[in-house]
């Protein structure tokens, strides 16, 4: 079972891709920081200073300006694979698509997990849009559960 979330951003794919892989830029829309630049084969530590939390992702595949594939959740016993794709529509518009796979079909909490996951990706991509299009970098870490 998987979730899929898409948003259109009025920026070139290369700029949006860089916002994810650059350890400083990611702090403008998603996590506070990442331990290093995202590259294939690396294990990256993502940090949320506001929640005093961190987690690790394993970068499985990167195609510059086109796609990032990583895995997370293995430590918790529920590994998920996330694919972030950058579909450039023209030189100034890109559709960012996030697919997360790994949900267990017979999990009694499946619906709640799917809703929570979708909510998180919609929020993260909305923060990305605000940052990329308007320079707003203070939206992240404000979703209240």
JSON list of C-alpha atoms in Angstrom, two decimals, residues 14-94:
[
{"chain": "A", "resi": 14, "resn": "UNK", "atom": "CA", "xyz": [17.14, 21.87, -10.54]},
{"chain": "A", "resi": 15, "resn": "UNK", "atom": "CA", "xyz": [16.35, 24.52, -7.90]},
{"chain": "A", "resi": 16, "resn": "UNK", "atom": "CA", "xyz": [13.76, 22.34, -6.18]},
{"chain": "A", "resi": 17, "resn": "UNK", "atom": "CA", "xyz": [16.02, 19.29, -6.24]},
{"chain": "A", "resi": 18, "resn": "UNK", "atom": "CA", "xyz": [18.76, 21.36, -4.61]},
{"chain": "A", "resi": 19, "resn": "UNK", "atom": "CA", "xyz": [16.39, 22.39, -1.79]},
{"chain": "A", "resi": 20, "resn": "UNK", "atom": "CA", "xyz": [16.10, 18.70, -0.81]},
{"chain": "A", "resi": 21, "resn": "UNK", "atom": "CA", "xyz": [19.72, 17.58, -1.14]},
{"chain": "A", "resi": 22, "resn": "UNK", "atom": "CA", "xyz": [21.47, 20.64, 0.34]},
{"chain": "A", "resi": 23, "resn": "UNK", "atom": "CA", "xyz": [21.82, 20.16, 4.13]},
{"chain": "A", "resi": 24, "resn": "UNK", "atom": "CA", "xyz": [21.20, 23.86, 4.81]},
{"chain": "A", "resi": 25, "resn": "UNK", "atom": "CA", "xyz": [18.40, 24.55, 2.33]},
{"chain": "A", "resi": 26, "resn": "UNK", "atom": "CA", "xyz": [16.26, 21.67, 3.61]},
{"chain": "A", "resi": 27, "resn": "UNK", "atom": "CA", "xyz": [15.91, 23.63, 6.87]},
{"chain": "A", "resi": 28, "resn": "UNK", "atom": "CA", "xyz": [13.90, 26.26, 5.03]},
{"chain": "A", "resi": 29, "resn": "UNK", "atom": "CA", "xyz": [10.91, 24.00, 4.44]},
{"chain": "A", "resi": 30, "resn": "UNK", "atom": "CA", "xyz": [11.16, 20.53, 6.03]},
{"chain": "A", "resi": 31, "resn": "UNK", "atom": "CA", "xyz": [13.68, 19.30, 8.64]},
{"chain": "A", "resi": 32, "resn": "UNK", "atom": "CA", "xyz": [15.89, 21.67, 10.62]},
{"chain": "A", "resi": 33, "resn": "UNK", "atom": "CA", "xyz": [18.92, 20.18, 8.90]},
{"chain": "A", "resi": 34, "resn": "UNK", "atom": "CA", "xyz": [20.48, 17.09, 7.43]},
{"chain": "A", "resi": 35, "resn": "UNK", "atom": "CA", "xyz": [23.88, 15.72, 8.34]},
{"chain": "A", "resi": 36, "resn": "UNK", "atom": "CA", "xyz": [25.33, 16.07, 4.85]},
{"chain": "A", "resi": 37, "resn": "UNK", "atom": "CA", "xyz": [24.49, 16.46, 1.18]},
{"chain": "A", "resi": 38, "resn": "UNK", "atom": "CA", "xyz": [22.20, 13.72, -0.09]},
{"chain": "A", "resi": 39, "resn": "UNK", "atom": "CA", "xyz": [24.05, 11.34, -2.39]},
{"chain": "A", "resi": 40, "resn": "UNK", "atom": "CA", "xyz": [23.36, 7.79, -3.49]},
{"chain": "A", "resi": 41, "resn": "UNK", "atom": "CA", "xyz": [24.54, 5.19, -0.97]},
{"chain": "A", "resi": 42, "resn": "UNK", "atom": "CA", "xyz": [24.75, 7.60, 1.97]},
{"chain": "A", "resi": 43, "resn": "UNK", "atom": "CA", "xyz": [22.96, 7.36, 5.30]},
{"chain": "A", "resi": 44, "resn": "UNK", "atom": "CA", "xyz": [21.67, 10.81, 6.21]},
{"chain": "A", "resi": 45, "resn": "UNK", "atom": "CA", "xyz": [20.61, 11.95, 9.67]},
{"chain": "A", "resi": 46, "resn": "UNK", "atom": "CA", "xyz": [17.68, 14.36, 9.56]},
{"chain": "A", "resi": 47, "resn": "UNK", "atom": "CA", "xyz": [17.14, 16.60, 12.56]},
{"chain": "A", "resi": 48, "resn": "UNK", "atom": "CA", "xyz": [14.03, 18.36, 13.90]},
{"chain": "A", "resi": 49, "resn": "UNK", "atom": "CA", "xyz": [15.39, 20.81, 16.50]},
{"chain": "A", "resi": 50, "resn": "UNK", "atom": "CA", "xyz": [11.88, 21.94, 17.49]},
{"chain": "A", "resi": 51, "resn": "UNK", "atom": "CA", "xyz": [10.93, 18.43, 18.61]},
{"chain": "A", "resi": 52, "resn": "UNK", "atom": "CA", "xyz": [14.41, 17.35, 19.76]},
{"chain": "A", "resi": 53, "resn": "UNK", "atom": "CA", "xyz": [14.11, 14.46, 17.32]},
{"chain": "A", "resi": 54, "resn": "UNK", "atom": "CA", "xyz": [16.17, 12.92, 14.58]},
{"chain": "A", "resi": 55, "resn": "UNK", "atom": "CA", "xyz": [15.99, 9.96, 12.23]},
{"chain": "A", "resi": 56, "resn": "UNK", "atom": "CA", "xyz": [18.01, 8.35, 9.52]},
{"chain": "A", "resi": 57, "resn": "UNK", "atom": "CA", "xyz": [17.33, 7.73, 5.86]},
{"chain": "A", "resi": 58, "resn": "UNK", "atom": "CA", "xyz": [19.30, 5.61, 3.42]},
{"chain": "A", "resi": 59, "resn": "UNK", "atom": "CA", "xyz": [19.64, 7.14, -0.04]},
{"chain": "A", "resi": 60, "resn": "UNK", "atom": "CA", "xyz": [19.00, 4.33, -2.51]},
{"chain": "A", "resi": 61, "resn": "UNK", "atom": "CA", "xyz": [19.05, 6.21, -5.79]},
{"chain": "A", "resi": 62, "resn": "UNK", "atom": "CA", "xyz": [19.49, 9.75, -7.07]},
{"chain": "A", "resi": 63, "resn": "UNK", "atom": "CA", "xyz": [19.08, 11.05, -10.60]},
{"chain": "A", "resi": 64, "resn": "UNK", "atom": "CA", "xyz": [20.09, 14.73, -10.51]},
{"chain": "A", "resi": 65, "resn": "UNK", "atom": "CA", "xyz": [17.13, 17.09, -10.92]},
{"chain": "A", "resi": 66, "resn": "UNK", "atom": "CA", "xyz": [14.80, 14.14, -11.68]},
{"chain": "A", "resi": 67, "resn": "UNK", "atom": "CA", "xyz": [14.40, 11.77, -8.73]},
{"chain": "A", "resi": 68, "resn": "UNK", "atom": "CA", "xyz": [15.42, 10.88, -5.17]},
{"chain": "A", "resi": 69, "resn": "UNK", "atom": "CA", "xyz": [14.68, 7.45, -3.69]},
{"chain": "A", "resi": 70, "resn": "UNK", "atom": "CA", "xyz": [15.32, 6.71, -0.03]},
{"chain": "A", "resi": 71, "resn": "UNK", "atom": "CA", "xyz": [14.27, 4.36, 2.73]},
{"chain": "A", "resi": 72, "resn": "UNK", "atom": "CA", "xyz": [13.32, 5.20, 6.28]},
{"chain": "A", "resi": 73, "resn": "UNK", "atom": "CA", "xyz": [11.64, 3.49, 9.21]},
{"chain": "A", "resi": 74, "resn": "UNK", "atom": "CA", "xyz": [13.78, 0.35, 9.21]},
{"chain": "A", "resi": 75, "resn": "UNK", "atom": "CA", "xyz": [14.80, 1.01, 12.85]},
{"chain": "A", "resi": 76, "resn": "UNK", "atom": "CA", "xyz": [11.13, 0.96, 13.88]},
{"chain": "A", "resi": 77, "resn": "UNK", "atom": "CA", "xyz": [10.52, -2.31, 12.01]},
{"chain": "A", "resi": 78, "resn": "UNK", "atom": "CA", "xyz": [8.38, -0.71, 9.32]},
{"chain": "A", "resi": 79, "resn": "UNK", "atom": "CA", "xyz": [10.63, 0.30, 6.42]},
{"chain": "A", "resi": 80, "resn": "UNK", "atom": "CA", "xyz": [9.13, 2.62, 3.84]},
{"chain": "A", "resi": 81, "resn": "UNK", "atom": "CA", "xyz": [10.51, 3.58, 0.47]},
{"chain": "A", "resi": 82, "resn": "UNK", "atom": "CA", "xyz": [10.00, 7.18, -0.59]},
{"chain": "A", "resi": 83, "resn": "UNK", "atom": "CA", "xyz": [10.35, 8.36, -4.18]},
{"chain": "A", "resi": 84, "resn": "UNK", "atom": "CA", "xyz": [10.47, 12.09, -4.84]},
{"chain": "A", "resi": 85, "resn": "UNK", "atom": "CA", "xyz": [10.16, 12.86, -8.55]},
{"chain": "A", "resi": 86, "resn": "UNK", "atom": "CA", "xyz": [10.64, 16.21, -10.25]},
{"chain": "A", "resi": 87, "resn": "UNK", "atom": "CA", "xyz": [8.60, 16.54, -13.46]},
{"chain": "A", "resi": 88, "resn": "UNK", "atom": "CA", "xyz": [9.67, 19.76, -15.17]},
{"chain": "A", "resi": 89, "resn": "UNK", "atom": "CA", "xyz": [6.72, 21.09, -17.19]},
{"chain": "A", "resi": 90, "resn": "UNK", "atom": "CA", "xyz": [8.70, 23.92, -18.76]},
{"chain": "A", "resi": 91, "resn": "UNK", "atom": "CA", "xyz": [11.72, 25.99, -17.73]},
{"chain": "A", "resi": 92, "resn": "UNK", "atom": "CA", "xyz": [9.82, 27.63, -14.87]},
{"chain": "A", "resi": 93, "resn": "UNK", "atom": "CA", "xyz": [7.32, 25.06, -13.57]},
{"chain": "A", "resi": 94, "resn": "UNK", "atom": "CA", "xyz": [7.85, 21.65, -11.97]}
]
